[in-house]
Short mmCIF file of C-alpha atoms in Angstrom, two decimals:
data_model
loop_
_atom_site.label_atom_id
_atom_site.label_comp_id
_atom_site.label_asym_id
_atom_site.label_seq_id
_atom_site.Cartn_x
_atom_site.Cartn_y
_atom_site.Cartn_z
CA MET A 13 -14.06 -45.36 17.92
CA ALA A 14 -13.66 -49.10 18.25
CA GLU A 15 -17.72 -49.93 19.33
CA ALA A 16 -18.90 -48.24 16.02
CA ALA A 17 -16.48 -50.71 14.41
CA GLU A 18 -17.61 -53.35 15.86
CA SER A 19 -21.26 -52.58 15.76
CA PRO A 20 -22.18 -53.53 12.15
CA GLY A 21 -20.55 -56.49 12.31
CA ASP A 22 -22.86 -57.65 15.08
CA PRO A 23 -25.06 -60.54 13.45
CA GLY A 24 -27.24 -62.57 15.50
CA THR A 25 -28.69 -60.09 18.34
CA ALA A 26 -32.15 -60.24 19.87
CA THR A 27 -33.67 -57.61 17.95
CA PRO A 28 -33.91 -57.42 14.48
CA ARG A 29 -32.29 -54.61 13.06
CA PRO A 30 -32.64 -53.23 9.28
CA LEU A 31 -29.69 -53.98 6.93
CA PHE A 32 -26.92 -51.75 6.91
CA ALA A 33 -28.39 -49.76 10.63
CA GLY A 34 -24.95 -49.16 11.84
CA LEU A 35 -23.25 -47.80 8.80
CA SER A 36 -24.46 -44.21 9.72
CA ASP A 37 -22.27 -44.78 13.35
CA ILE A 38 -19.20 -45.57 10.99
CA SER A 39 -16.91 -42.75 10.72
CA ILE A 40 -15.30 -42.07 7.71
CA SER A 41 -11.66 -41.60 8.53
CA GLN A 42 -11.04 -45.09 10.25
CA ASP A 43 -12.97 -46.81 7.55
CA ILE A 44 -10.69 -45.96 5.03
CA PRO A 45 -6.90 -46.38 6.77
CA VAL A 46 -4.86 -44.71 4.20
CA GLU A 47 -6.14 -41.62 5.30
CA GLY A 48 -4.44 -42.10 8.91
CA GLU A 49 -1.18 -43.12 6.79
CA ILE A 50 -0.92 -39.90 4.93
CA THR A 51 -1.47 -37.80 7.90
CA ILE A 52 1.17 -39.23 10.18
CA PRO A 53 4.69 -38.62 8.69
CA MET A 54 3.67 -35.04 7.74
CA ARG A 55 2.80 -34.21 11.33
CA SER A 56 5.98 -35.52 12.55
CA ARG A 57 7.70 -33.50 10.32
CA VAL A 58 6.10 -30.51 10.90
CA ARG A 59 7.17 -31.04 14.58
CA GLU A 60 10.71 -31.24 13.65
CA PHE A 61 10.53 -28.36 12.27
CA ASP A 62 8.88 -26.16 14.62
CA SER A 63 11.22 -27.23 17.55
CA SER A 64 14.37 -26.64 15.76
CA THR A 65 13.15 -22.82 15.22
CA LEU A 66 12.16 -22.62 18.60
CA ASN A 67 15.10 -24.42 20.38
CA GLU A 68 17.89 -22.70 18.77
CA SER A 69 20.04 -20.08 19.67
CA VAL A 70 19.28 -16.29 19.28
CA GLN A 71 22.69 -15.91 16.59
CA ASN A 72 21.24 -18.49 14.37
CA THR A 73 18.07 -16.97 13.97
CA ILE A 74 19.46 -13.54 13.56
CA MET A 75 22.05 -15.01 11.13
CA ARG A 76 20.06 -16.80 9.21
CA ASP A 77 17.34 -13.57 8.45
CA LEU A 78 20.42 -11.41 7.91
CA LYS A 79 22.11 -13.93 5.26
CA ALA A 80 18.55 -13.44 3.34
CA VAL A 81 18.67 -10.35 4.11
CA GLY A 82 21.92 -10.07 2.08
CA LYS A 83 21.62 -12.12 -0.42
CA LYS A 84 18.56 -9.82 -1.83
CA PHE A 85 20.87 -7.06 -1.13
CA MET A 86 23.54 -9.01 -3.65
CA HIS A 87 20.33 -9.33 -6.43
CA VAL A 88 19.74 -6.03 -6.18
CA LEU A 89 23.02 -4.56 -6.68
CA TYR A 90 23.42 -7.46 -9.34
CA PRO A 91 20.00 -7.36 -10.81
CA ARG A 92 18.90 -9.97 -12.95
CA LYS A 93 15.46 -11.75 -14.26
CA SER A 94 15.38 -13.74 -10.69
CA ASN A 95 12.38 -14.44 -8.72
CA THR A 96 14.23 -14.36 -5.39
CA LEU A 97 12.95 -10.92 -4.24
CA LEU A 98 9.85 -11.89 -4.97
CA ARG A 99 9.55 -15.54 -3.97
CA ASP A 100 10.71 -15.16 -0.02
CA TRP A 101 10.33 -11.30 0.38
CA ASP A 102 10.42 -9.78 3.71
CA LEU A 103 10.34 -6.55 4.70
CA TRP A 104 13.45 -6.54 7.17
CA GLY A 105 15.75 -5.06 4.36
CA PRO A 106 13.57 -2.19 3.36
CA LEU A 107 13.46 -1.31 6.87
CA ILE A 108 16.80 -1.24 7.68
CA LEU A 109 17.41 0.96 4.53
CA CYS A 110 14.83 3.40 5.47
CA VAL A 111 15.78 3.45 9.07
CA THR A 112 19.40 4.68 7.80
CA LEU A 113 18.56 7.15 5.38
CA ALA A 114 16.31 9.05 7.36
CA LEU A 115 18.90 9.24 10.15
CA MET A 116 21.07 10.27 7.59
CA LEU A 117 18.63 12.80 6.24
CA GLN A 118 17.11 14.38 8.97
CA ARG A 119 18.19 18.10 9.41
CA GLY A 120 19.56 18.58 13.42
CA SER A 121 17.58 19.20 16.19
CA VAL A 122 19.53 22.60 16.59
CA ASP A 123 18.47 23.87 13.25
CA SER A 124 15.58 26.72 13.85
CA GLU A 125 15.10 27.84 10.88
CA LYS A 126 11.57 26.59 9.38
CA ASP A 127 13.19 25.82 6.13
CA GLY A 128 15.14 22.86 6.26
CA GLY A 129 16.15 19.65 5.26
CA PRO A 130 12.98 17.21 5.79
CA GLN A 131 12.93 15.78 9.41
CA PHE A 132 13.18 11.93 10.33
CA ALA A 133 9.20 11.67 10.10
CA GLU A 134 9.03 13.27 6.87
CA VAL A 135 11.81 10.66 5.19
CA PHE A 136 9.84 7.51 6.75
CA VAL A 137 6.37 9.02 5.51
CA ILE A 138 7.40 9.68 2.30
CA ILE A 139 9.64 6.53 1.63
CA TRP A 140 6.80 4.12 2.88
CA PHE A 141 3.65 5.71 1.70
CA GLY A 142 5.03 6.56 -1.30
CA ALA A 143 5.90 2.88 -2.18
CA VAL A 144 2.22 2.04 -0.55
CA THR A 145 1.33 4.50 -3.32
CA ILE A 146 2.71 2.80 -6.52
CA THR A 147 1.75 -0.61 -5.11
CA LEU A 148 -1.49 0.04 -4.77
CA ASN A 149 -1.32 1.67 -8.39
CA SER A 150 0.01 -1.22 -10.21
CA LYS A 151 -2.23 -3.23 -8.25
CA LEU A 152 -5.17 -1.33 -9.51
CA LEU A 153 -3.16 -1.24 -13.23
CA GLY A 154 -4.36 -4.96 -13.23
CA GLY A 155 -0.76 -6.29 -11.99
CA ASN A 156 -0.07 -9.57 -10.77
CA ILE A 157 1.93 -9.07 -8.05
CA SER A 158 1.33 -9.73 -4.43
CA PHE A 159 0.91 -6.30 -2.26
CA PHE A 160 4.04 -7.00 -0.07
CA GLN A 161 6.20 -8.33 -2.51
CA SER A 162 5.90 -5.24 -4.06
CA LEU A 163 6.91 -3.27 -1.22
CA CYS A 164 9.93 -5.96 -0.70
CA VAL A 165 11.32 -5.33 -4.10
CA LEU A 166 11.09 -1.26 -4.19
CA GLY A 167 12.19 -1.01 -0.06
CA TYR A 168 15.03 -3.64 -1.71
CA CYS A 169 16.06 -1.15 -4.47
CA ILE A 170 16.72 1.98 -2.46
CA LEU A 171 20.12 0.22 -1.61
CA PRO A 172 21.91 1.94 -4.34
CA LEU A 173 20.48 5.44 -3.11
CA THR A 174 21.50 4.63 0.60
CA VAL A 175 24.82 3.70 -0.99
CA ALA A 176 24.76 7.16 -2.84
CA MET A 177 24.02 8.60 0.71
CA LEU A 178 26.89 7.59 2.44
CA VAL A 179 29.25 8.34 -0.25
CA CYS A 180 27.84 12.16 -0.72
CA ARG A 181 28.40 12.08 3.51
CA LEU A 182 31.82 11.63 2.89
CA VAL A 183 32.40 13.62 0.13
CA LEU A 184 30.93 16.69 2.20
CA LEU A 185 33.62 16.15 4.69
CA ALA A 186 35.95 17.88 1.94
CA GLU A 187 35.42 21.46 1.33
CA LEU A 188 32.59 22.40 -0.60
CA GLY A 189 32.96 23.80 -4.09
CA PRO A 190 31.32 23.02 -7.92
CA ILE A 191 33.46 20.07 -7.98
CA ASN A 192 32.49 18.59 -4.60
CA PHE A 193 28.80 19.33 -6.14
CA MET A 194 30.03 17.69 -9.46
CA VAL A 195 31.02 14.54 -7.99
CA ARG A 196 27.69 13.89 -5.65
CA LEU A 197 25.67 15.27 -8.93
CA PHE A 198 27.68 12.09 -10.33
CA VAL A 199 26.95 10.00 -7.65
CA VAL A 200 23.40 10.35 -7.37
CA ILE A 201 22.71 9.84 -10.77
CA VAL A 202 24.33 6.95 -11.39
CA MET A 203 22.76 5.09 -8.06
CA PHE A 204 19.18 6.26 -9.28
CA ALA A 205 19.85 4.74 -12.69
CA TRP A 206 20.75 1.88 -10.91
CA SER A 207 17.79 2.19 -8.59
CA ILE A 208 15.44 2.48 -11.64
CA VAL A 209 16.71 -0.56 -13.78
CA ALA A 210 17.00 -2.94 -10.64
CA SER A 211 13.40 -2.54 -9.25
CA THR A 212 12.34 -2.45 -13.25
CA ALA A 213 13.70 -5.77 -13.48
CA PHE A 214 12.02 -7.21 -10.63
CA LEU A 215 8.42 -5.07 -11.10
CA ALA A 216 7.85 -4.75 -15.06
CA ASP A 217 6.91 -8.47 -15.38
CA SER A 218 3.92 -8.49 -13.44
CA GLN A 219 2.02 -6.06 -15.86
CA PRO A 220 0.44 -6.06 -19.34
CA PRO A 221 2.94 -4.66 -21.81
CA ASN A 222 0.52 -1.93 -23.00
CA ARG A 223 0.73 -0.45 -19.62
CA LYS A 224 4.23 -1.35 -18.51
CA ALA A 225 5.15 2.49 -18.53
CA LEU A 226 1.91 3.65 -16.26
CA ALA A 227 3.68 1.35 -13.96
CA VAL A 228 6.88 2.60 -14.30
CA TYR A 229 6.60 6.13 -13.64
CA PRO A 230 5.91 5.99 -10.49
CA VAL A 231 8.77 4.37 -9.34
CA PHE A 232 10.77 6.80 -11.29
CA LEU A 233 9.18 9.52 -9.55
CA PHE A 234 9.86 8.44 -6.29
CA TYR A 235 13.47 7.65 -6.85
CA PHE A 236 13.42 10.81 -8.37
CA VAL A 237 12.59 12.67 -5.00
CA ILE A 238 14.60 10.51 -2.78
CA SER A 239 17.74 11.01 -5.19
CA TRP A 240 16.61 14.96 -4.92
CA MET A 241 16.46 14.88 -1.20
CA ILE A 242 20.14 12.94 -1.04
CA LEU A 243 21.65 15.71 -3.18
CA THR A 244 20.27 18.64 -1.65
CA PHE A 245 21.19 17.26 1.93
CA THR A 246 23.71 20.09 3.22
CA PRO A 247 25.23 19.74 6.30
CA GLN A 248 25.15 22.27 9.08
CA MET B 20 -45.51 -44.27 -36.98
CA ALA B 21 -46.72 -41.66 -38.87
CA ALA B 22 -47.59 -39.55 -35.98
CA ALA B 23 -43.97 -40.35 -34.28
CA ASP B 24 -42.39 -39.29 -37.37
CA GLU B 25 -44.41 -36.10 -37.18
CA LEU B 26 -43.23 -35.53 -33.80
CA ALA B 27 -39.69 -36.20 -34.50
CA PHE B 28 -39.76 -33.85 -37.85
CA HIS B 29 -41.62 -30.54 -36.19
CA GLU B 30 -38.43 -30.99 -33.08
CA PHE B 31 -35.84 -31.12 -35.88
CA GLU B 32 -37.42 -27.74 -37.58
CA GLU B 33 -37.34 -26.09 -33.74
CA ALA B 34 -33.79 -27.25 -33.43
CA THR B 35 -32.93 -25.35 -36.56
CA ASN B 36 -34.53 -22.23 -35.84
CA LEU B 37 -32.95 -22.14 -32.52
CA LEU B 38 -29.66 -22.71 -34.01
CA ALA B 39 -30.17 -20.04 -37.11
CA GLN B 40 -30.86 -17.81 -34.10
CA THR B 41 -27.74 -18.44 -32.28
CA PRO B 42 -24.69 -17.85 -34.81
CA ASP B 43 -26.03 -14.43 -34.88
CA ALA B 44 -25.79 -13.63 -31.45
CA ALA B 45 -22.26 -15.27 -31.11
CA THR B 46 -21.49 -12.92 -34.12
CA THR B 47 -22.36 -9.44 -32.16
CA ARG B 48 -20.66 -10.67 -29.22
CA SER B 49 -17.09 -11.53 -30.91
CA ASP B 50 -17.51 -7.82 -32.80
CA GLN B 51 -18.32 -6.10 -29.60
CA LEU B 52 -15.35 -7.02 -27.88
CA THR B 53 -17.03 -6.54 -23.92
CA PRO B 54 -13.78 -5.70 -21.91
CA GLN B 55 -15.59 -7.99 -19.56
CA GLY B 56 -16.79 -10.42 -21.58
CA HIS B 57 -20.38 -10.95 -20.29
CA VAL B 58 -21.04 -13.16 -22.65
CA ALA B 59 -24.77 -14.15 -21.01
CA VAL B 60 -25.94 -10.52 -21.87
CA VAL B 61 -25.37 -10.68 -25.62
CA MET B 62 -26.95 -14.01 -25.81
CA ASP B 63 -30.32 -12.83 -24.09
CA SER B 64 -30.63 -9.69 -26.55
CA GLY B 65 -29.21 -11.25 -29.50
CA GLY B 66 -31.59 -11.15 -32.26
CA SER B 67 -31.70 -11.83 -36.10
CA TYR B 68 -33.12 -8.83 -37.38
CA GLY B 69 -30.02 -7.36 -38.82
CA ALA B 70 -27.94 -3.95 -38.10
CA GLU B 71 -30.10 -2.02 -35.91
CA ASP B 72 -30.27 -5.04 -33.56
CA GLU B 73 -26.92 -5.00 -32.82
CA VAL B 74 -26.88 -1.49 -32.35
CA GLU B 75 -29.33 -1.73 -29.74
CA SER B 76 -27.79 -5.16 -28.25
CA ASP B 77 -24.72 -2.98 -27.85
CA LYS B 78 -26.36 -0.65 -25.74
CA ALA B 79 -28.09 -2.91 -24.15
CA ALA B 80 -25.22 -4.70 -23.35
CA LEU B 81 -23.03 -1.49 -21.95
CA LEU B 82 -26.39 -0.66 -19.51
CA GLN B 83 -26.23 -4.20 -17.84
CA GLU B 84 -22.31 -3.90 -18.03
CA GLU B 85 -22.97 -0.64 -15.49
CA LYS B 86 -25.97 -2.18 -13.45
CA GLN B 87 -23.35 -5.21 -12.74
CA GLN B 88 -20.71 -2.79 -11.29
CA PRO B 89 -19.61 -4.16 -8.18
CA GLY B 90 -20.10 -2.36 -4.60
CA PHE B 91 -17.33 0.91 -4.05
CA TRP B 92 -16.42 -1.26 -0.50
CA THR B 93 -14.66 -4.03 -3.53
CA PHE B 94 -11.60 -3.64 -4.79
CA GLY B 95 -13.03 -4.17 -8.40
CA TYR B 96 -14.91 -0.95 -8.08
CA TYR B 97 -11.44 1.38 -8.04
CA GLN B 98 -9.81 -1.01 -10.21
CA SER B 99 -12.72 0.12 -13.28
CA PHE B 100 -11.34 3.53 -12.54
CA PHE B 101 -7.76 2.51 -13.38
CA ASP B 102 -9.58 0.77 -16.65
CA VAL B 103 -6.44 2.87 -19.21
CA ASP B 104 -3.68 2.16 -21.31
CA THR B 105 -0.55 4.21 -22.26
CA SER B 106 -1.30 4.99 -25.38
CA GLN B 107 -4.84 6.37 -23.67
CA VAL B 108 -3.22 8.42 -21.23
CA LEU B 109 -0.65 9.90 -23.86
CA ASP B 110 -3.91 10.63 -25.62
CA ARG B 111 -5.63 12.79 -23.12
CA ILE B 112 -2.80 14.21 -22.16
CA LYS B 113 -2.52 15.43 -25.90
CA GLY B 114 -6.18 16.41 -25.79
CA SER B 115 -5.43 18.85 -23.24
CA LEU B 116 -2.25 20.72 -24.36
CA LEU B 117 -4.17 21.57 -27.54
CA PRO B 118 -7.22 22.27 -27.14
CA ARG B 119 -9.73 23.34 -29.99
CA PRO B 120 -13.46 24.88 -29.67
CA GLY B 121 -15.46 22.06 -31.30
CA HIS B 122 -13.93 19.17 -29.61
CA ASN B 123 -15.14 18.34 -25.83
CA PHE B 124 -12.48 16.69 -23.70
CA VAL B 125 -14.81 14.54 -21.93
CA ARG B 126 -16.69 13.44 -25.28
CA HIS B 127 -13.80 13.60 -27.24
CA HIS B 128 -11.13 11.83 -25.72
CA LEU B 129 -12.68 10.68 -22.39
CA ARG B 130 -15.31 8.78 -24.26
CA ASN B 131 -16.90 8.63 -21.61
CA ARG B 132 -14.49 6.52 -19.65
CA PRO B 133 -12.89 8.45 -16.87
CA ASP B 134 -10.15 7.52 -15.40
CA LEU B 135 -8.01 8.72 -11.82
CA TYR B 136 -4.58 7.44 -12.84
CA GLY B 137 -4.01 11.13 -15.09
CA PRO B 138 -5.02 13.65 -11.89
CA PHE B 139 -3.63 12.14 -9.16
CA TRP B 140 -0.29 11.47 -10.64
CA ILE B 141 -0.10 14.64 -12.67
CA CYS B 142 -0.83 16.40 -9.00
CA ALA B 143 1.75 14.47 -7.81
CA THR B 144 4.57 15.52 -10.61
CA LEU B 145 3.27 18.89 -10.28
CA ALA B 146 3.34 19.22 -6.07
CA PHE B 147 7.07 17.52 -6.85
CA VAL B 148 7.90 19.92 -9.61
CA LEU B 149 7.02 22.94 -8.37
CA ALA B 150 8.77 21.78 -4.68
CA ILE B 151 12.18 21.10 -6.89
CA THR B 152 11.94 24.07 -9.30
CA GLY B 153 11.39 26.42 -6.44
CA ASN B 154 14.13 25.44 -4.46
CA LEU B 155 16.28 25.16 -7.52
CA THR B 156 15.52 29.13 -8.12
CA LEU B 157 17.43 29.75 -4.58
CA VAL B 158 20.05 27.74 -5.95
CA LEU B 159 20.56 29.85 -8.99
CA ALA B 160 20.05 33.07 -6.73
CA GLN B 161 22.41 32.22 -3.82
CA ARG B 162 25.08 31.96 -7.00
CA ARG B 163 24.50 35.70 -8.04
CA ASP B 164 24.36 36.86 -4.26
CA PRO B 165 26.18 34.52 -1.96
CA SER B 166 25.00 36.39 1.44
CA ILE B 167 21.81 34.07 0.81
CA HIS B 168 21.39 31.11 2.27
CA TYR B 169 20.81 27.73 0.69
CA SER B 170 18.29 25.45 2.42
CA PRO B 171 16.48 22.52 1.01
CA GLN B 172 13.29 24.18 2.22
CA PHE B 173 11.61 20.66 2.58
CA HIS B 174 8.30 21.94 4.22
CA LYS B 175 7.41 23.71 0.67
CA VAL B 176 6.45 19.88 -0.53
CA THR B 177 3.86 19.85 1.93
CA VAL B 178 2.66 23.21 1.21
CA ALA B 179 2.53 22.16 -2.56
CA GLY B 180 0.80 18.83 -2.13
CA ILE B 181 -1.94 20.17 -0.33
CA THR B 182 -2.54 23.01 -2.35
CA ILE B 183 -2.37 21.20 -5.43
CA TYR B 184 -4.46 17.99 -4.39
CA CYS B 185 -7.31 20.32 -2.74
CA TYR B 186 -7.82 22.38 -5.85
CA ALA B 187 -7.97 19.19 -8.06
CA TRP B 188 -10.46 18.11 -6.31
CA LEU B 189 -12.54 20.31 -4.50
CA VAL B 190 -12.96 22.84 -7.01
CA PRO B 191 -14.16 19.51 -9.19
CA LEU B 192 -16.48 18.69 -6.44
CA ALA B 193 -17.80 22.33 -6.25
CA LEU B 194 -18.50 22.61 -10.15
CA TRP B 195 -20.24 19.26 -10.16
CA GLY B 196 -22.09 20.51 -7.36
CA PHE B 197 -23.22 23.72 -8.70
CA LEU B 198 -23.86 21.86 -12.20
CA ARG B 199 -26.00 19.37 -10.42
CA TRP B 200 -27.99 21.86 -8.50
CA ARG B 201 -28.70 24.26 -12.12
CA ARG B 202 -29.56 21.00 -13.81
CA GLY B 203 -32.97 21.22 -12.39
CA VAL B 204 -33.28 24.44 -14.51
CA ARG B 205 -32.56 23.03 -17.75
CA GLU B 206 -33.43 19.25 -18.05
CA ARG B 207 -31.52 19.01 -21.58
CA VAL B 208 -28.22 18.38 -21.50
CA GLY B 209 -26.98 16.30 -18.66
CA PRO B 210 -24.06 17.22 -16.57
CA TYR B 211 -20.75 15.55 -16.19
CA THR B 212 -19.99 13.11 -13.41
CA PHE B 213 -17.75 14.11 -10.53
CA LEU B 214 -15.00 11.79 -11.99
CA GLU B 215 -15.62 13.27 -15.87
CA THR B 216 -14.88 16.54 -14.28
CA VAL B 217 -11.86 15.54 -12.02
CA CYS B 218 -10.57 14.05 -14.93
CA VAL B 219 -11.10 17.23 -16.70
CA TYR B 220 -9.04 19.73 -14.22
CA GLY B 221 -6.51 16.55 -13.53
CA TYR B 222 -5.69 16.69 -17.19
CA SER B 223 -5.88 20.41 -17.70
CA LEU B 224 -2.91 21.07 -14.99
CA PHE B 225 -0.78 18.46 -16.99
CA VAL B 226 0.27 22.14 -18.93
CA PHE B 227 1.63 23.51 -15.93
CA ILE B 228 4.69 21.03 -15.66
CA PRO B 229 6.45 22.08 -18.40
CA THR B 230 5.58 25.96 -17.54
CA VAL B 231 6.94 25.28 -13.90
CA VAL B 232 10.23 24.02 -15.64
CA LEU B 233 10.66 26.78 -17.79
CA TRP B 234 9.96 29.25 -15.42
CA LEU B 235 13.36 28.47 -14.04
CA ILE B 236 14.91 30.52 -16.92
CA PRO B 237 15.73 33.90 -14.82
CA VAL B 238 14.14 36.37 -17.21
CA PRO B 239 11.33 37.93 -15.93
CA TRP B 240 9.17 38.62 -18.88
CA LEU B 241 9.28 34.86 -20.35
CA GLN B 242 8.29 33.83 -17.39
CA TRP B 243 5.26 35.57 -17.54
CA LEU B 244 4.74 35.22 -20.92
CA PHE B 245 4.85 31.18 -20.34
CA GLY B 246 2.77 31.56 -17.27
CA ALA B 247 0.32 33.38 -19.46
CA LEU B 248 0.18 30.71 -22.32
CA ALA B 249 -0.30 27.62 -19.93
CA LEU B 250 -2.92 29.28 -18.18
CA ALA B 251 -4.77 30.23 -21.59
CA LEU B 252 -4.14 26.50 -23.01
CA SER B 253 -6.17 25.27 -19.86
CA ALA B 254 -8.31 27.49 -18.95
CA ALA B 255 -9.17 27.17 -22.82
CA GLY B 256 -9.40 23.31 -22.40
CA LEU B 257 -11.75 24.11 -19.14
CA VAL B 258 -14.01 26.24 -21.05
CA PHE B 259 -14.63 24.20 -24.43
CA THR B 260 -15.35 21.25 -22.19
CA LEU B 261 -17.92 23.12 -20.09
CA TRP B 262 -19.39 25.19 -22.55
CA PRO B 263 -21.89 22.67 -23.88
CA VAL B 264 -23.16 21.91 -20.64
CA VAL B 265 -23.50 25.46 -19.75
CA ARG B 266 -25.05 26.81 -22.69
CA GLU B 267 -28.08 25.51 -21.90
CA ASP B 268 -28.74 28.15 -18.76
CA THR B 269 -29.31 31.69 -18.94
CA ARG B 270 -26.50 34.11 -19.72
CA LEU B 271 -25.65 35.46 -16.09
CA ALA B 272 -25.48 32.01 -14.70
CA ALA B 273 -23.05 30.80 -17.56
CA THR B 274 -21.02 34.36 -17.82
CA VAL B 275 -20.53 33.66 -13.67
CA LEU B 276 -19.65 30.32 -13.96
CA LEU B 277 -17.02 30.38 -16.63
CA SER B 278 -15.25 33.50 -15.50
CA THR B 279 -14.87 31.88 -11.88
CA VAL B 280 -13.39 28.60 -13.26
CA VAL B 281 -10.98 30.87 -15.24
CA LEU B 282 -10.53 32.90 -11.87
CA LEU B 283 -9.49 30.29 -9.81
CA HIS B 284 -7.01 28.79 -12.27
CA ALA B 285 -5.35 32.07 -12.48
CA LEU B 286 -4.89 32.24 -8.94
CA LEU B 287 -3.68 28.83 -8.94
CA ALA B 288 -1.23 29.82 -11.34
CA MET B 289 -0.27 33.07 -9.68
CA GLY B 290 0.11 31.56 -6.16
CA CYS B 291 2.09 29.23 -7.16
CA LYS B 292 4.31 31.57 -9.33
CA PHE B 293 4.76 34.22 -6.08
CA TYR B 294 5.13 31.58 -3.06
CA PHE B 295 7.25 28.58 -5.00
CA PHE B 296 9.75 31.43 -7.14
CA GLN B 297 10.94 34.00 -5.04
CA PRO B 298 12.40 36.93 -7.66
CA LEU B 299 16.13 37.05 -8.24
CA PRO B 300 18.18 39.68 -6.76
CA LEU B 301 20.01 42.24 -8.87
CA GLU B 302 23.86 41.69 -9.52
CA HIS B 303 24.92 44.16 -7.11
CA VAL B 304 23.04 43.62 -4.12
CA ALA B 305 23.64 45.55 -0.57
CA PRO B 306 23.37 43.84 2.80
CA PRO B 307 20.56 45.29 3.83
CA HIS B 308 18.21 44.56 0.88
CA GLN B 309 19.12 41.29 1.40
CA ALA B 310 16.40 41.37 4.16
CA THR B 311 13.84 42.36 2.24
CA SER B 312 13.73 39.63 -0.50
CA GLN B 313 12.84 36.59 2.35
CA PRO B 314 9.74 37.93 3.27
CA PRO B 315 8.22 37.38 0.10
CA ASN B 316 8.37 33.47 0.51
CA THR B 317 6.26 33.02 3.37
CA LEU B 318 3.06 34.89 1.45
CA PRO B 319 0.25 32.24 1.34
CA PRO B 320 -0.47 31.44 -1.69
CA THR B 321 -4.36 32.12 -2.19
CA LEU B 322 -3.48 35.75 -0.73
CA PRO B 323 -5.55 38.00 -3.86
CA ARG B 324 -3.21 40.70 -2.49
CA SER B 325 0.02 38.83 -3.69
CA MET B 326 -1.72 39.91 -7.74
CA ALA B 327 -1.36 43.43 -6.97
CA THR B 328 2.56 43.20 -6.70
#
């Protein structure tokens, strides 16, 4: 690199060379010193960041992710028009919620009847393929939300329904009867409405106004089917 | 000097001629309001003759738009099938609910812009509503006869989904294929594209959604009345749409086609009724009769034997 810098500044050599012959040997990066100064601070900062997340303890990593998930849970429970769910999306929360819900909804393996509640795989498939279908639908309608952001929002907004499932399971420990059913129905309806409001608060802005209803209706259908599965859950 | 003046004057004339032409093309562009804004198309075909040329340039612009459609492997291709507004979807649903003899669904409501939103989500809704209301009748049956064991019957969702989607996509495929084959016989009226056929079938299934919900009312003759009404509306919509295409054909082919379409629709309605909705037991049923009321649940949907029961 040093030789190329010296080649144009070599006057008075034996062979006559054309003017500016050595210019092509100069690499631009060292000809403009500003470029080197700009890159150096960034590089060191990035290196610092890498080493800090690689060398931290496992507990720190897990707690940081759990805190992020917990913060998003709070955003779902108290839906305001904020961008947190959309900006730092993650799929850990939806995975935790989906697995919890599917574990609680599955019928027992001892069940020999052909018609019973859904299996774990059926719930899992309905939730994930339902969310993917709704996301594709909203993107095809011309929404400006990214694929994973939409999956994140839809998955996180299952939280009220998971709470409803927990409550229903507790209520089912008491004796069955019409009051039991009324309580469960009330809880599921309230949580269903909460899910719809929460997801609409995040998703509605991404669609043009003349297509909002078209994008929101599949979300309604999705949460309705999940609510139905929760309501019809019968313990064996 | 005189030559230079003449040259300068001549160029100015040409410039004014061009300027006179371009404002006309600009006005046709603003009138058309093409959704994808193919400005260059209009500038090429714009003329200054008058209204007829405006119509021609309109057609030319549309044709060029179709030529420039993206390939089927791109996302934009599929986005063109979801290019509908809420009001358009509602208008198409209303059109399918109230078929009128003169009004062709494809020409009137679709206006040759089929969409996939309606068929897909109407089929999804119908599948879930079928499974849910079928399950609800089991709840109602259990309240009358406590010995019936209630179970969520989740497998019916899968069956409903597969049946409805297969019907709404395979039957239009067969119909479209048949119409294209017959097109060689009579060259005048072009048949509908595959998507338009899927659209017609998809929107015609909408009337079954409220019907299925109304089938919860446990009065048998009312259920049959609702079923017949829904079938009549739905089949009428299909027949009115297919009639202009089929009327050019021989009488035999036309009647066979239309009666097959209506028959398949009727089979779907009856199959859904028998498979998803079990008949309610009587008020005072003895336990031995309990065993006979379970088997009708497991009949497959499209057995013609079910029509005889």
